[in-house]
Every structure is written in structure tokens, then in C-alpha cells.
Tab-separated table of C-alpha atoms in Angstrom:
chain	number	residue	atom	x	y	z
G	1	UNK	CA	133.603	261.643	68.358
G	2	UNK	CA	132.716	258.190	68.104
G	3	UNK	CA	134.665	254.854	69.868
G	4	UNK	CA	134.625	251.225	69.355
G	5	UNK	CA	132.214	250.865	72.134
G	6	UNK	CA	129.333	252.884	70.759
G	7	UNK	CA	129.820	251.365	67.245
G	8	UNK	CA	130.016	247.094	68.199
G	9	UNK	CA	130.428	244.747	64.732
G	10	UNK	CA	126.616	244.673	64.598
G	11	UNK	CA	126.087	248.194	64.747
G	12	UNK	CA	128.629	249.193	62.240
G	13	UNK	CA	128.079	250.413	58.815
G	14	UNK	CA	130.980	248.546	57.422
G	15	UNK	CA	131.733	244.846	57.261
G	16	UNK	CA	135.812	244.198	57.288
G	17	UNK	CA	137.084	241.546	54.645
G	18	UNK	CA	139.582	239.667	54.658
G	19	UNK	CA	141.603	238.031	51.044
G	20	UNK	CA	145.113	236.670	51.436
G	21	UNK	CA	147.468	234.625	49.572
G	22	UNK	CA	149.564	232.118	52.029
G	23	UNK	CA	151.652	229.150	51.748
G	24	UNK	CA	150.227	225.777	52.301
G	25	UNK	CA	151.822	225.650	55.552
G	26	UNK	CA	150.141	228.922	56.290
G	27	UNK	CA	152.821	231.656	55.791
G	28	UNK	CA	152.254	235.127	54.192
G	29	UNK	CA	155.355	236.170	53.788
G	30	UNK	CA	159.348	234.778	54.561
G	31	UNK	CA	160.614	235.280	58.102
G	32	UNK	CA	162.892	238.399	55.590
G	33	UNK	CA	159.033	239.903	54.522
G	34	UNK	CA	160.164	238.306	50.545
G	35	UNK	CA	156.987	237.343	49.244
G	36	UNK	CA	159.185	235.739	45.572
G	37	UNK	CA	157.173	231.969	46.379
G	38	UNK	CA	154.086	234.216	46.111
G	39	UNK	CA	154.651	236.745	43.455
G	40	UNK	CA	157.039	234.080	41.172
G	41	UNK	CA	159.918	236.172	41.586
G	42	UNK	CA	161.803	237.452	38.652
G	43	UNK	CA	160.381	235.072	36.711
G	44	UNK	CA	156.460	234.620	37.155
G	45	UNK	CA	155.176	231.363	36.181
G	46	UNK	CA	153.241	231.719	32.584
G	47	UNK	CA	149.522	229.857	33.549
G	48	UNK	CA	148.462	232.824	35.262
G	49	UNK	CA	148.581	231.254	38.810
G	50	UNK	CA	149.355	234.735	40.034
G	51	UNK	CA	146.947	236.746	38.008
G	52	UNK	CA	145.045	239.330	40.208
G	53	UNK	CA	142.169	238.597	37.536
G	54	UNK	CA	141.855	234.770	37.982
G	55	UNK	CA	142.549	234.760	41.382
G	56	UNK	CA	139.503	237.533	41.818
G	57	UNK	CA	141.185	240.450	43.063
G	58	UNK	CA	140.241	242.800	40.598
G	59	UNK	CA	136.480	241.906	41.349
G	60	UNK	CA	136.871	242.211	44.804
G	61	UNK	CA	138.624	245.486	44.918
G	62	UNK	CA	135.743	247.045	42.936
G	63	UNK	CA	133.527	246.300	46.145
G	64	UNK	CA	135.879	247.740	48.615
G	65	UNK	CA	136.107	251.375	49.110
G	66	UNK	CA	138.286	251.622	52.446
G	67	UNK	CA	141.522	249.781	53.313
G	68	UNK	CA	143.588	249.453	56.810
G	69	UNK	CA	147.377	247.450	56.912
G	70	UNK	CA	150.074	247.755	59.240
G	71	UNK	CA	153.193	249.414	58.494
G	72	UNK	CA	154.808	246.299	57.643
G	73	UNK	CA	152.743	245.534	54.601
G	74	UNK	CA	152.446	249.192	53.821
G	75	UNK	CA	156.462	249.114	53.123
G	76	UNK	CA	155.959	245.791	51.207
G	77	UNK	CA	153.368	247.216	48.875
G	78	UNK	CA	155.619	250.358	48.207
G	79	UNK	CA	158.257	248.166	47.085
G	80	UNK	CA	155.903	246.633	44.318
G	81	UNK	CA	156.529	250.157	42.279
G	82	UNK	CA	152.733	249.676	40.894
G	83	UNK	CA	150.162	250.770	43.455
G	84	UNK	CA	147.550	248.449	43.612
G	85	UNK	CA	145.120	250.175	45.347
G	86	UNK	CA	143.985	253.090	42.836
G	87	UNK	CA	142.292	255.934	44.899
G	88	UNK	CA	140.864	253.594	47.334
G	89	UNK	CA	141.143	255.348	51.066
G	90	UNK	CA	144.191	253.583	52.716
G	91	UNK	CA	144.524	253.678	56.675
G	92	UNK	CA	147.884	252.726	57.864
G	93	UNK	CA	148.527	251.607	61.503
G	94	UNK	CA	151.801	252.863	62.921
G	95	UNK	CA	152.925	254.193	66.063
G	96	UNK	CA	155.587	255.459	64.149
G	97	UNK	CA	155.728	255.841	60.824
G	98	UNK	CA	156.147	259.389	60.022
G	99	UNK	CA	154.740	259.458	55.754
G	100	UNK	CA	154.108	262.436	53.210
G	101	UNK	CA	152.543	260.098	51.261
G	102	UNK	CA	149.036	261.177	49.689
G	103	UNK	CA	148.146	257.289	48.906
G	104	UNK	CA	147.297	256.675	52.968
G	105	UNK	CA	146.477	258.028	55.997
G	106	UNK	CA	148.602	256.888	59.286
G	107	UNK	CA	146.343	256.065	62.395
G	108	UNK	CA	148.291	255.650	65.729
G	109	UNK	CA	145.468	253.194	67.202
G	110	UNK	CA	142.676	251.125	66.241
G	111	UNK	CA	140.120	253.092	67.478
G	112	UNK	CA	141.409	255.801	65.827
G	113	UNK	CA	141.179	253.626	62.643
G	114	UNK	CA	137.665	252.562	63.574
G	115	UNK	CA	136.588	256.101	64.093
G	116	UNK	CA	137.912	257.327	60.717
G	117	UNK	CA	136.589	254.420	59.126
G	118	UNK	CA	132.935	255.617	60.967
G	119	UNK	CA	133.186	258.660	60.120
G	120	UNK	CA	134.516	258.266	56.152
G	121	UNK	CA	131.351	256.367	55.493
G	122	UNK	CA	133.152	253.229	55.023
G	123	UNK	CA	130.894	250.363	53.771
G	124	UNK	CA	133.456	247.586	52.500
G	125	UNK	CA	136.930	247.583	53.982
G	126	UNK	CA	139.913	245.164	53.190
G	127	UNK	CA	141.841	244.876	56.223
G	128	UNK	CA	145.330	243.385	55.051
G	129	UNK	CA	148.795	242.178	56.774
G	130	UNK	CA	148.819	239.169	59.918
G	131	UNK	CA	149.056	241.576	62.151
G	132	UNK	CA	146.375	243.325	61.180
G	133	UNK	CA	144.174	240.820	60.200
G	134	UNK	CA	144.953	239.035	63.718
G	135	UNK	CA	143.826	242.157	65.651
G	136	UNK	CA	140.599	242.586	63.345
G	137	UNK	CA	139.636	239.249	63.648
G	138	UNK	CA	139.614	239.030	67.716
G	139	UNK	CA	137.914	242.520	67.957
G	140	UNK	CA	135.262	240.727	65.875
G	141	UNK	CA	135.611	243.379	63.101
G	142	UNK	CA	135.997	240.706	60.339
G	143	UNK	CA	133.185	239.170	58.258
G	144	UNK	CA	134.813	237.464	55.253
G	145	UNK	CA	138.011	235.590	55.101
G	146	UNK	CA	139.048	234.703	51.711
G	147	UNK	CA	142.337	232.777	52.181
G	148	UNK	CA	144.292	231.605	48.474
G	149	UNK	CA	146.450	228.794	49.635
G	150	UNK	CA	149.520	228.723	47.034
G	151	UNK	CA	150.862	224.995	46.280
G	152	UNK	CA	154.325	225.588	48.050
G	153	UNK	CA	155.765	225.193	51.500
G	154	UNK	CA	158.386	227.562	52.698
G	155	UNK	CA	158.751	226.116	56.370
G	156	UNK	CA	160.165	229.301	58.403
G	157	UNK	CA	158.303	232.541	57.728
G	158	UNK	CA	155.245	234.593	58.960
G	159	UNK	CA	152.356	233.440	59.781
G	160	UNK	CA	148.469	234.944	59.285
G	161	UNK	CA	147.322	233.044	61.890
G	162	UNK	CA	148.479	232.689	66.086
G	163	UNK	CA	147.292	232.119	69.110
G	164	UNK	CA	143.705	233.071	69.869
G	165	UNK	CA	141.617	234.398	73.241
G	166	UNK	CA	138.614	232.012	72.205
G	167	UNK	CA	137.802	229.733	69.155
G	168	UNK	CA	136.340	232.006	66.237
G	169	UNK	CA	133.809	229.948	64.301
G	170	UNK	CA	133.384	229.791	60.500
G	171	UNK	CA	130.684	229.138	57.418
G	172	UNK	CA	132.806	228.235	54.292
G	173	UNK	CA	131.237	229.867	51.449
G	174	UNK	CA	133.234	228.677	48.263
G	175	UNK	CA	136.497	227.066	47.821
G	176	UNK	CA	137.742	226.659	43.719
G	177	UNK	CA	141.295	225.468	42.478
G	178	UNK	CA	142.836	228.514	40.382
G	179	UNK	CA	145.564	228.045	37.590
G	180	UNK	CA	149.110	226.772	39.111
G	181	UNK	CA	147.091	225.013	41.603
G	182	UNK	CA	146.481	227.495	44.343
G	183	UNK	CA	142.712	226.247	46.162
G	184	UNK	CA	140.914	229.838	47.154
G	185	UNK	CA	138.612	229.201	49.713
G	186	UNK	CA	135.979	231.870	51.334
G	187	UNK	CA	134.749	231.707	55.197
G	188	UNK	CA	132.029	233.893	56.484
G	189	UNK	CA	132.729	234.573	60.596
G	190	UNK	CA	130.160	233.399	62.242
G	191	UNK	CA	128.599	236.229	64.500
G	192	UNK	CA	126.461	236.070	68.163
């Protein structure tokens, strides 16, 4: 069996990517998890501002071919009705979520995601949900954030970003303005 410390960012075969829609002000979802400023609620706005096409989605979930989210964005997603993932390997990380579902896999730990993740193969993997994302990013397991800042600011709510152990240095890639307004910018994490 493999562990994190056999397998450092460098030596894995699998980069972990990052792509996120947030509020201006840097929220992913409401303090409640409601994500209607994101997703236009029951009634979506008609420029395609929230198109998973425009906003590059689509293309990017062609190169992925493993996924890991917390629990918390796992029971978002479900509420969608539409899966969005197609048969795309899902890892969930719960201590406690107890699932039957076929869609994903529940991992108690992160090395027991990295391990699976090793051991699948993975090459591309979309790590999702702050959480998440927060704990990839300051085991150094990320190598692309693409952040899609939506033109709104909700104020109170969750936040991708906290507090950090040490300053994590990025190379912007591409920012472009998408219909509605939202700005999608792409980082590459600076390594070494």
C-alpha cells in the first residue's frame, strides 16, 4: 500500500485541479449551502451567464477522469437531480457518511483518498468544495485553480478561501469576462 509520503506532488501521476464559481466577495455558497446567486434560482438569467458550455466546464470535465469533494458538496450536488459528473470516478470524504450510492466512493481520510487515487491510475482530478479545496491546496496537491468570479456580492456565506500555514504563490494563466459578466480567471501553483 502506498501513503502520501512515498508519493510527494512531484512524484505523483496526477495533477489536482481546481474550477469554482464564487461571489465577488469570495463566497461559494450562502452561510444555508443555497447556491440560487450562483445557479439563478428558479429563474436563470437568459445570456447564458451560467452555461456550463461558456463558462468551460464541459471542456474541462472531458480532461478529468477522477473527482474528490467533501460530504458537504456531495449533498449539494445530489440535490441538483441531474448528475453532472457522468461516469467519472467520484471520491467522497466523510468520516461519516454512510452511502449505497454507485455514483462515489466514500474515503474516511485523505490518504486514503490519495492512495485510491494512486492506485486508480488517476491522471486529472477535480478536487471540489472549500473544504476540500483548502486541504488540497496546503498539502500542495493542487496545480490549477480556475476561480469564475460571478458579478454579485452576498456578504455572509462560505468562503473558498481561509487562513493559511504559509503564503502559496501563483502564475495567472488566463483571465476572460463570460456572458452576465462573471471574469474566469486561471492560476497555475507555483511549485519548489
Amino acid at each position: 500500500m502506498t501513503t502520501r509520503k512515498e508519493h510527494p506532488m512531484g512524484n505523483r501521476g496526477w495533477q489536482g485541479h481546481v474550477f469554482i464559481g464564487m461571489s465577488v466577495d469570495g463566497m461559494i455558497a450562502r452561510a444555508d449551502d443555497d447556491l440560487d446567486w450562483l445557479t439563478g434560482g428558479a429563474d436563470p438569467p437568459a445570456d447564458g451567464a451560467n452555461d456550463p458550455e461558456a463558462a468551460g466546464f464541459t471542456e474541462f470535465m472531458q480532461l478529468v477522469d477522477h473527482m474528490v469533494m467533501g460530504r458537504s458538496t456531495y449533498e449539494i450536488v445530489q440535490s441538483f437531480g441531474e448528475w453532472p459528473y457522468g461516469d467519472t470516478p467520484v471520491l467522497v470524504l466523510s468520516t461519516t457518511l454512510d452511502s449505497a450510492d454507485p455514483r462515489i466512493t466514500v474515503v474516511r481520510s485523505l490518504d486514503e483518498a490519495l492512495v485510491r487515487l494512486d492506485d486508480d491510475g488517476a491522471r486529472h482530478v477535480y478536487v471540489d468544495g472549500g473544504r476540500t479545496v483548502r486541504t488540497f491546496l496546503a498539502e500542495g496537491l493542487i496545480s490549477t485553480l480556475t476561480l469564475t468570479r460571478v458579478p454579485v456580492l452576498i456578504g455572509d456565506g462560505k468562503p473558498l478561501f481561509g487562513s493559511l500555514s504559509a503564503d502559496i504563490p501563483l502564475t495567472h494563466e488566463d483571465t476572460k469576462v463570460l456572458s452576465g459578466g462573471a471574469v474566469q480567471t486561471r492560476y497555475r501553483v507555483k511549485t519548489g
